[in-house]
Short mmCIF file of C-alpha atoms in Angstrom, two decimals:
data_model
loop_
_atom_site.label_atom_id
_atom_site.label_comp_id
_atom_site.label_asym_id
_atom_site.label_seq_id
_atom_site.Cartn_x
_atom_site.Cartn_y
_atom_site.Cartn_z
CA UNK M 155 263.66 -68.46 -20.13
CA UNK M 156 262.72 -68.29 -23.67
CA UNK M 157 265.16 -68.55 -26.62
CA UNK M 158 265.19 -67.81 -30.38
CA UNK M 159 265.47 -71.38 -31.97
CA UNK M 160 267.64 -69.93 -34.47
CA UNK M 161 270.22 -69.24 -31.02
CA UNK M 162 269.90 -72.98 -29.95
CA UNK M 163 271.25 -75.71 -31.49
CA UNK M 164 268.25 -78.48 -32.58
CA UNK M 165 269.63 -82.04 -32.55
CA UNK M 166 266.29 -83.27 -33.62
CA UNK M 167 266.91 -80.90 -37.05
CA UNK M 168 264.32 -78.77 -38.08
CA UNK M 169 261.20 -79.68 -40.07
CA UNK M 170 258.10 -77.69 -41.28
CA UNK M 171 255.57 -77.36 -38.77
CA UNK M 172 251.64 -77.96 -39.11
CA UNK M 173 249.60 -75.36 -37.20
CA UNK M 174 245.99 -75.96 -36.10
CA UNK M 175 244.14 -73.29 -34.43
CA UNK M 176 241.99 -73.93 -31.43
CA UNK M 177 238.93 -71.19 -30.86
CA UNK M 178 240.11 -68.75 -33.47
CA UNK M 179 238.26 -66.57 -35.45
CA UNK M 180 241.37 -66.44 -38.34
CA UNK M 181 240.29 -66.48 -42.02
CA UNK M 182 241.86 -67.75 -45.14
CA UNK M 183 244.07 -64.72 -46.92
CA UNK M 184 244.33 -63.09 -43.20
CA UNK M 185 248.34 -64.26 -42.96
CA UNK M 186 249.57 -61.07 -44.09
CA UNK M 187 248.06 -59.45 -40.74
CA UNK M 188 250.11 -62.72 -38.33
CA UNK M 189 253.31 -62.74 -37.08
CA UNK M 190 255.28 -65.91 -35.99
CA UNK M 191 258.28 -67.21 -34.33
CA UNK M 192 259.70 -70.38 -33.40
CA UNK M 193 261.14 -70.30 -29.27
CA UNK M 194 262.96 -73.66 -27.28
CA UNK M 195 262.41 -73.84 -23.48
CA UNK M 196 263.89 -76.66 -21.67
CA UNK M 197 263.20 -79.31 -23.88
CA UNK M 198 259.92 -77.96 -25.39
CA UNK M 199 259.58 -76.78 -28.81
CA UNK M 200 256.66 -73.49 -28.75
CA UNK M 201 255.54 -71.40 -31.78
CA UNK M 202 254.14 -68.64 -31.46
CA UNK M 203 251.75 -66.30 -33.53
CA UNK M 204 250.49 -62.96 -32.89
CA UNK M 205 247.47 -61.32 -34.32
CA UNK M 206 246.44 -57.77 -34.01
CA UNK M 207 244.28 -59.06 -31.12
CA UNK M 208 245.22 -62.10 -29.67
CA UNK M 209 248.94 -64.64 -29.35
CA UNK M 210 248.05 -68.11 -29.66
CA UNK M 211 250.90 -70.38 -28.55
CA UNK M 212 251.46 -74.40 -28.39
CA UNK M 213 254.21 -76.91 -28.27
CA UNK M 214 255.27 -78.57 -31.41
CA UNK M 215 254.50 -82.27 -31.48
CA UNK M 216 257.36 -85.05 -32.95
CA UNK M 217 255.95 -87.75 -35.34
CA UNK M 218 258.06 -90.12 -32.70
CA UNK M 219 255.54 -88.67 -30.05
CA UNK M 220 252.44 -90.09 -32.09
CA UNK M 221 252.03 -93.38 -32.16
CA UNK M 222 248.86 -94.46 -34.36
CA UNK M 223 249.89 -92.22 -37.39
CA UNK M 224 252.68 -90.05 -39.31
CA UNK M 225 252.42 -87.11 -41.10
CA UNK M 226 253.86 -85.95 -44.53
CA UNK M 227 254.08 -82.96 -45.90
CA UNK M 228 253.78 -83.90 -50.26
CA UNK M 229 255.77 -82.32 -52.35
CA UNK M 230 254.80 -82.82 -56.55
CA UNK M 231 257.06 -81.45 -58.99
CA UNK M 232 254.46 -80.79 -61.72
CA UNK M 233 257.30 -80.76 -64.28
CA UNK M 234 258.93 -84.41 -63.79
CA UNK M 235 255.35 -85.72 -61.82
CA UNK M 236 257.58 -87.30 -58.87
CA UNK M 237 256.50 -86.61 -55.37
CA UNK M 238 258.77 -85.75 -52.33
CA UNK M 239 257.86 -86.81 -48.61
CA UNK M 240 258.78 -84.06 -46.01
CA UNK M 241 257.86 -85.53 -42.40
CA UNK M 242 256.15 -82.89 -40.37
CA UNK M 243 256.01 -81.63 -37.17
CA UNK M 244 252.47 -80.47 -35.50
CA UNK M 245 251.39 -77.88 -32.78
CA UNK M 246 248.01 -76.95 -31.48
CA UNK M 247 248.00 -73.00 -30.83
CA UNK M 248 245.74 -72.13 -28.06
CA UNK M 249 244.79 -68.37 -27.47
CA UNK M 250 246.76 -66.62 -24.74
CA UNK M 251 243.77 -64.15 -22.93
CA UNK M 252 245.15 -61.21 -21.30
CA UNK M 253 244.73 -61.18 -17.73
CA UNK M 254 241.73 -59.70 -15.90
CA UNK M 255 241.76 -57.58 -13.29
CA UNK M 256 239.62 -59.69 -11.25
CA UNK M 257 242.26 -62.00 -11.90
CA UNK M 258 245.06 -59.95 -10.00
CA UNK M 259 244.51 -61.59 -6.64
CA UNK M 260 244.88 -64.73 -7.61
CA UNK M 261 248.14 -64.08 -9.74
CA UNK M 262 249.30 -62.01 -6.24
CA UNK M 263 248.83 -65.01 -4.18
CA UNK M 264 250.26 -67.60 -6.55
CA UNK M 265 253.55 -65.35 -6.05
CA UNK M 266 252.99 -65.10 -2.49
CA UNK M 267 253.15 -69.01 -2.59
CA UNK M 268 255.81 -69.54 -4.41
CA UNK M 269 258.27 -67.57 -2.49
CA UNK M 270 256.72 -69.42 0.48
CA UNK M 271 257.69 -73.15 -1.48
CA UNK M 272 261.00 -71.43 -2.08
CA UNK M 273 261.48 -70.17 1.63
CA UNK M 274 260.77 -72.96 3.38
CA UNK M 275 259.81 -75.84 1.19
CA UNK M 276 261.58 -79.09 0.49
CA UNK M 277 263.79 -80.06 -2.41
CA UNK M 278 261.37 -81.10 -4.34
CA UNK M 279 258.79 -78.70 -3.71
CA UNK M 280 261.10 -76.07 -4.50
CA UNK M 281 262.55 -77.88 -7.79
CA UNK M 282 258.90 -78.11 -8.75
CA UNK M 283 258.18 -74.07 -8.01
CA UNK M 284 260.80 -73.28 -10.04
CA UNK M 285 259.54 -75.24 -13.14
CA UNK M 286 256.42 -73.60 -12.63
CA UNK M 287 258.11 -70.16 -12.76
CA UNK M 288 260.27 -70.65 -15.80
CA UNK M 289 257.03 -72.03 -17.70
CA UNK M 290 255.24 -69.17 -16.82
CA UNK M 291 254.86 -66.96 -20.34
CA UNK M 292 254.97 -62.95 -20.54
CA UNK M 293 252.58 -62.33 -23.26
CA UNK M 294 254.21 -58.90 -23.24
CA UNK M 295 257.28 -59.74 -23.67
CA UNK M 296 256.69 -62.98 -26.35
CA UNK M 297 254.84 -59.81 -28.67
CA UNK M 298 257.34 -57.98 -28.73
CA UNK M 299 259.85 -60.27 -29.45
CA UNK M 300 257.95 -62.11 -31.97
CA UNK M 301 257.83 -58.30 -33.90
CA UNK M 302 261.88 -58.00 -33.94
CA UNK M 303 262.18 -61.27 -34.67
CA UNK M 304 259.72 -61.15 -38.18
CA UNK M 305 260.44 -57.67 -38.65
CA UNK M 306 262.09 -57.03 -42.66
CA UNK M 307 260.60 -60.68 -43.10
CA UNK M 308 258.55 -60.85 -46.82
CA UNK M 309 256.11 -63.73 -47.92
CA UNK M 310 256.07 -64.77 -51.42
CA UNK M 311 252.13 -64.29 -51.58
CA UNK M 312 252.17 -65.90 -55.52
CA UNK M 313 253.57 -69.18 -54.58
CA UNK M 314 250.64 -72.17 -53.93
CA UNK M 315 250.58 -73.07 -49.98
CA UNK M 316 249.09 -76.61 -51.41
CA UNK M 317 250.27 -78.82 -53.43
CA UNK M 318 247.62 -80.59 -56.05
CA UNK M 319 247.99 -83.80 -55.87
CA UNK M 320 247.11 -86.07 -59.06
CA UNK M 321 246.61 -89.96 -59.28
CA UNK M 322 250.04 -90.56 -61.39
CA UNK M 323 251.65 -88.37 -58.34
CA UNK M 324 252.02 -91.55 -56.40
CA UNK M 325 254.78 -94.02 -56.73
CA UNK M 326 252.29 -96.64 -54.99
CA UNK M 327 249.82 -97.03 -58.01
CA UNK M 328 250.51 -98.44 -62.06
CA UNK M 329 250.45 -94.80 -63.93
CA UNK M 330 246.82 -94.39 -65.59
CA UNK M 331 245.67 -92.68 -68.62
CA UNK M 332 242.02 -90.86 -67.71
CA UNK M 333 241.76 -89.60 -71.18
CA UNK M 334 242.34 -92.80 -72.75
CA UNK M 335 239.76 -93.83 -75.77
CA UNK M 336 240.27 -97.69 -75.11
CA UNK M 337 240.34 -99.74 -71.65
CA UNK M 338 243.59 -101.13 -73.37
CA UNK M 339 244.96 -97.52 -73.23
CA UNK M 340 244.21 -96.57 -69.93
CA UNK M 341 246.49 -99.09 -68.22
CA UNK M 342 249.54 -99.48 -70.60
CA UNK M 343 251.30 -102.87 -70.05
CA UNK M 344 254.91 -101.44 -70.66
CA UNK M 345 254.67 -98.96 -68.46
CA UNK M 346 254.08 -101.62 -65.54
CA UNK M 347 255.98 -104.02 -66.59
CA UNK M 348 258.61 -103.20 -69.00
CA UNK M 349 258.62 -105.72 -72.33
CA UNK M 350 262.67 -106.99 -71.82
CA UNK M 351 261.38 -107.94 -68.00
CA UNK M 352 258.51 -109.93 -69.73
CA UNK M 353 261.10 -111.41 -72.72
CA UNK M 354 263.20 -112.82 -70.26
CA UNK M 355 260.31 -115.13 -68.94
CA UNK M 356 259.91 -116.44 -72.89
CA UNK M 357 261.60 -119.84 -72.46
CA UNK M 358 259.53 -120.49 -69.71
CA UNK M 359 256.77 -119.52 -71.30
CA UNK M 360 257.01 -121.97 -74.09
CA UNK M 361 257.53 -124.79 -71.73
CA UNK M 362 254.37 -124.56 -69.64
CA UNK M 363 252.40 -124.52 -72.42
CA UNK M 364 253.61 -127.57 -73.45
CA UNK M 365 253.48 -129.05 -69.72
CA UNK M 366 251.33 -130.63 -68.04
CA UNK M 367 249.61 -128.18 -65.35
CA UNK M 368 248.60 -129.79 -62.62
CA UNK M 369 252.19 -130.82 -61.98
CA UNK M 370 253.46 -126.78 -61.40
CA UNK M 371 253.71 -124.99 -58.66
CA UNK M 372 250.34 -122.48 -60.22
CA UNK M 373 248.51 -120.06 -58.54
CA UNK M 374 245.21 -121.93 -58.82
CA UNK M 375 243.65 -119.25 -61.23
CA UNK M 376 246.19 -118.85 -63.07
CA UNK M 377 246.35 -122.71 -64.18
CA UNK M 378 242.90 -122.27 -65.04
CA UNK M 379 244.00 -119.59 -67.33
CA UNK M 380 246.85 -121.21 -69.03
CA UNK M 381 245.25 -124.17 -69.57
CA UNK M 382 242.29 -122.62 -71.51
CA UNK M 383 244.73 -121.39 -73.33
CA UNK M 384 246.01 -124.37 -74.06
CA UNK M 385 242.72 -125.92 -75.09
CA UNK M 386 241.97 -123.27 -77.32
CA UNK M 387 245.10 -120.92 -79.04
CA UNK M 388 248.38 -120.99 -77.08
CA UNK M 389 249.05 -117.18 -76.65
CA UNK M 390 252.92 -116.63 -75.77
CA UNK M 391 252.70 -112.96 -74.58
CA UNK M 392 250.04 -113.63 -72.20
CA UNK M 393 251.67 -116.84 -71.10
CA UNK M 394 254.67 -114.50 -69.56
CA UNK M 395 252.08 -112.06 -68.29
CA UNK M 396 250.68 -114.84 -66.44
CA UNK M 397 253.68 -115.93 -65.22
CA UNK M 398 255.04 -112.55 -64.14
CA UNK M 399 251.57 -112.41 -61.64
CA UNK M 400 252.25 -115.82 -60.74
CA UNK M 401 255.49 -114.59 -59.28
CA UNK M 402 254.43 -111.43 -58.02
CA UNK M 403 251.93 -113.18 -55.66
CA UNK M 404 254.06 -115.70 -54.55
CA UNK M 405 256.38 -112.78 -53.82
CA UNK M 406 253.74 -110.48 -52.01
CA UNK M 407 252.18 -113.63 -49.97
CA UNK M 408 255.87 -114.28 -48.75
CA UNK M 409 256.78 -113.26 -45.22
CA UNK M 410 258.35 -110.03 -44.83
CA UNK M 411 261.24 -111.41 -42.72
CA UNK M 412 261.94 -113.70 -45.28
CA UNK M 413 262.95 -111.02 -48.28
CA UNK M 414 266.25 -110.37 -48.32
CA UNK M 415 268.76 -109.04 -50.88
CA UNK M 416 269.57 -112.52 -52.42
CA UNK M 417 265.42 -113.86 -52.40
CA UNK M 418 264.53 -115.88 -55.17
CA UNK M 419 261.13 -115.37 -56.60
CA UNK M 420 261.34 -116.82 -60.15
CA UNK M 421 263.92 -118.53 -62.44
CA UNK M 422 264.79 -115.33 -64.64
CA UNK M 423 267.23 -112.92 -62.95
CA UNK M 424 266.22 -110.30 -64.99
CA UNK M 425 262.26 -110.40 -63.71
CA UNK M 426 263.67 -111.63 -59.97
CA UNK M 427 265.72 -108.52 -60.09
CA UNK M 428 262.51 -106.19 -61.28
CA UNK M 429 260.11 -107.20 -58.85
CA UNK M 430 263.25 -106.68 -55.90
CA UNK M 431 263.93 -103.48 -56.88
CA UNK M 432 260.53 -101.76 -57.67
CA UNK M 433 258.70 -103.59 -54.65
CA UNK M 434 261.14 -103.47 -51.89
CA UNK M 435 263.14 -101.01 -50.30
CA UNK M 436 267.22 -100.92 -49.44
CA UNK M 437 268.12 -101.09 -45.44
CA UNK M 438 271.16 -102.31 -43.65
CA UNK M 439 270.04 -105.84 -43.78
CA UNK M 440 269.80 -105.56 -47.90
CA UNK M 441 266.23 -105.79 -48.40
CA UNK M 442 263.15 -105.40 -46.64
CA UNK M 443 259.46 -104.82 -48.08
CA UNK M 444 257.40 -102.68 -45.56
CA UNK M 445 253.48 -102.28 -45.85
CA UNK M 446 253.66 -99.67 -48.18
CA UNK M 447 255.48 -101.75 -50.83
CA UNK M 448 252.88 -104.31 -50.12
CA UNK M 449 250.35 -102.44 -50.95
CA UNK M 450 252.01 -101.18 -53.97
CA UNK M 451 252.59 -105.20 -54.87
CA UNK M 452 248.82 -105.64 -54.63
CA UNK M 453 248.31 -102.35 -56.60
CA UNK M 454 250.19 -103.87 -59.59
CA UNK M 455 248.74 -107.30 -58.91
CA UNK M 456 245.13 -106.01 -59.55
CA UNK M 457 245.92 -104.54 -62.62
CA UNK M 458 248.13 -106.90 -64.25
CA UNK M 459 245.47 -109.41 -62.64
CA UNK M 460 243.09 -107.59 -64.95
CA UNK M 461 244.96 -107.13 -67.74
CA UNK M 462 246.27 -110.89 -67.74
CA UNK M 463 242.31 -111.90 -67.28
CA UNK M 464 240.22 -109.92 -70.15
CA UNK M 465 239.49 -106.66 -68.15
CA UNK M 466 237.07 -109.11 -65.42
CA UNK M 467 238.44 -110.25 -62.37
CA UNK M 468 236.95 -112.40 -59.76
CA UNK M 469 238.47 -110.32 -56.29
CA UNK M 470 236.62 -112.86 -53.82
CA UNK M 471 239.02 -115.63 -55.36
CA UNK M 472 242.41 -112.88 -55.96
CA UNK M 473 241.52 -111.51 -52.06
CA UNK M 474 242.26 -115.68 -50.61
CA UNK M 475 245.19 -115.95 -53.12
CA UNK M 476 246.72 -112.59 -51.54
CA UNK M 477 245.53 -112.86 -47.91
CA UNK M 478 243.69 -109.86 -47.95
CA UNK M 479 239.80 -108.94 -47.31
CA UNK M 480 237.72 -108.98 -49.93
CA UNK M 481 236.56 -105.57 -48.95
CA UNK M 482 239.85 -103.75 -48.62
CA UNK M 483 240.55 -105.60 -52.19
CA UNK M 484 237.49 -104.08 -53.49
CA UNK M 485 238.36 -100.59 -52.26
CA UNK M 486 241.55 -100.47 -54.26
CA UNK M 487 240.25 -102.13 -57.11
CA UNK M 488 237.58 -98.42 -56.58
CA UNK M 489 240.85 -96.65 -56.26
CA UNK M 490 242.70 -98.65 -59.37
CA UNK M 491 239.19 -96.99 -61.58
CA UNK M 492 237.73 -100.33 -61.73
CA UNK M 493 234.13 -100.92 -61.51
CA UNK M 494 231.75 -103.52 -59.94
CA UNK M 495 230.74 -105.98 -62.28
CA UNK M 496 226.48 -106.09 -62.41
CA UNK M 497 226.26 -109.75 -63.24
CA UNK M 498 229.08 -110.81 -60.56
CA UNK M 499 229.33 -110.89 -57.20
CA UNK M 500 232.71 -109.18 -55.97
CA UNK M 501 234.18 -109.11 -59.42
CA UNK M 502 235.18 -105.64 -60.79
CA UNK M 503 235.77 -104.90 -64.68
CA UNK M 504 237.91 -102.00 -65.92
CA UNK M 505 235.45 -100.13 -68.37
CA UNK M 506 234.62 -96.76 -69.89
CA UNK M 507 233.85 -94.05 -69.27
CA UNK M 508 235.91 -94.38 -66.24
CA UNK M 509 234.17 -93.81 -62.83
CA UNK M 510 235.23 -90.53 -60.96
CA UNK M 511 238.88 -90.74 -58.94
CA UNK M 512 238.87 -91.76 -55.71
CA UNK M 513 241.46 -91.35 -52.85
CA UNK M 514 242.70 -93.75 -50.29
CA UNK M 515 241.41 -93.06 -45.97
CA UNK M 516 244.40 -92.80 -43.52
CA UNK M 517 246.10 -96.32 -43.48
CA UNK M 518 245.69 -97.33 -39.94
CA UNK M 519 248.61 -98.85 -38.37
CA UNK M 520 248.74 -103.10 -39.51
CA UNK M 521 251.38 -105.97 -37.75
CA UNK M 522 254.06 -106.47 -40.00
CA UNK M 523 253.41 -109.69 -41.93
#
């Protein structure tokens, strides 16, 4: 027996729903002629939607039920630029074909059957007839319900059905400037990392330039950095630059089961504190970093990477540093709007004009590391 889901109580809560037709000859701007409803049978979720010619039906699929990939429904509040998540269920509708009459003989002696299984079967022949039964769907019947049910209902034809979706929309990637007249302006530094995070790393600073190298703990390119540096013109400001990407790599090549609330990454609470709360997320344990802040951490790594480094960055050396493919490194560098560098193998340079956007494929699902 069918039921209105607004009559039954949903544990699961509801979500919005995202329909794909199967064999349908439905058009964009063609909603106005549908009508839908939402029905619970047993334990089975089915929508419903009835054209003037044909009801396509399907059961609504969890994101629990799919295991290689979740789907998102994103949300962009063109006013403030944040973005809002909304997990989504999906349903394939099938068409329902009204029966034919050369059909009727068959449907008569599928009856003729079951009352047979109910008669005189077993247990679980008759516990199995009777599933059959209640699954069985009245197209009839379904119409006309889904007409009371919509009936009085009005669509608000003038708001968007998508979203547009810009690259500052996502909270994974350093906000960038398109329109920029400089390659200084189109990644600003304090809008990645805020100047009082980079003042706090000043004292430190000042003493590895006057150390010697080789006896830090250095990522190695960075050490080759600071100590041109120090062969040439000590530069303060870039010193703590450097540092801060020293300590974001150490932090993003550090096992996940090792971040916690109370991880250490660097000497200054003030940048430790930074890099915790804008690369990891809160959970009952205090603080974990899942792959999407990892990714985010290498987003921010390639572009302080190549602000710290003269707008040229060697990604075959960076991609060993961070454990990551050289080829995956390269496609977000593509992402980031850096280019390949001509004269270099696997070394991209941020330059203008910028090359045209590009947007990330479907993560596929990675071990935790």
């Amino acid at each position: 027996m069918l039921q209105e889901i607004s009559e039954v109580e949903d544990n699961e809560g509801s979500r919005p729903i995202l329909v794909e037709f199967q064999n349908s000859n439905l058009q964009e701007g063609q909603e106005h002629h549908l009508k839908t409803a939402i029905f619970k049978q047993n334990q089975a979720t089915i929508v419903a939607i009835a054209s003037p010619k044909l009801l396509y039906t399907g059961n609504v699929t969890r994101d629990k039920d799919q295991d290689l990939h979740k789907r998102f429904l994103v949300i962009s509040n063109r006013r403030t630029g944040k973005v809002r998540l909304v997990a989504v269920d999906t349903v394939l509708l099938t068409p329902q074909f009204a029966q034919r009459s050369s059909d009727t003989t068959s449907v008569k002696n599928a009856n003729s059957v079951n009352k047979l299984n109910k008669a005189f079967g077993s247990k679980k022949i008759k516990k199995i007839t009777e599933q059959r039964e209640r699954m069985t769907m009245n197209i009839d019947d379904v119409r006309e319900q889904l007409e009371q049910t919509v009936a009085g209902i009005e669509l608000d034809e003038s708001a968007p059905l998508v979203a547009q979706i810009g690259e500052n929309d996502s909270n994974y990637r350093p906000p960038i400037h398109r329109d920029a007249s400089s390659r200084e302006e189109v990644y600003i530094l304090e809008e990645i990392v805020p100047s009082h995070v980079l003042n706090s790393l000043e004292d430190e600073s000042r003493e590895v330039l006057d150390s010697d190298l080789d006896s830090l703990d250095l990522t190695p390119m960075i050490r080759d950095k600071l100590a041109q540096m120090q062969n040439t013109s000590p530069n303060l400001a870039k010193c703590k630059l450097l540092l801060y990407l020293d300590y974001l790599i150490k932090f993003v090549t550090k096992l996940a089961k090792n971040i916690t609330k109370r991880c250490v990454i660097c000497p200054s609470t003030v940048a430790n504190s930074h890099i915790l709360n804008n690369f990891t997320v809160s959970s009952n344990s205090g603080r974990t970093r899942p792959l999407s802040m990892r990714d985010k951490t290498v987003c921010y790594i390639l572009v302080i990477a190549m602000i710290a480094f003269d707008y040229e960055v060697d990604f075959e050396q960076l991609a060993k540093i961070v454990k990551i493919g050289v080829k995956k490194l390269l496609e977000m560098g593509r992402i980031l709007a850096f280019s390949s560098d001509s004269k270099k193998k696997n070394s991209m340079t941020l330059k203008l004009p910028l090359p045209a956007s590009v947007t990330s494929s479907s993560p596929q699902k990675r071990k935790r590391k």
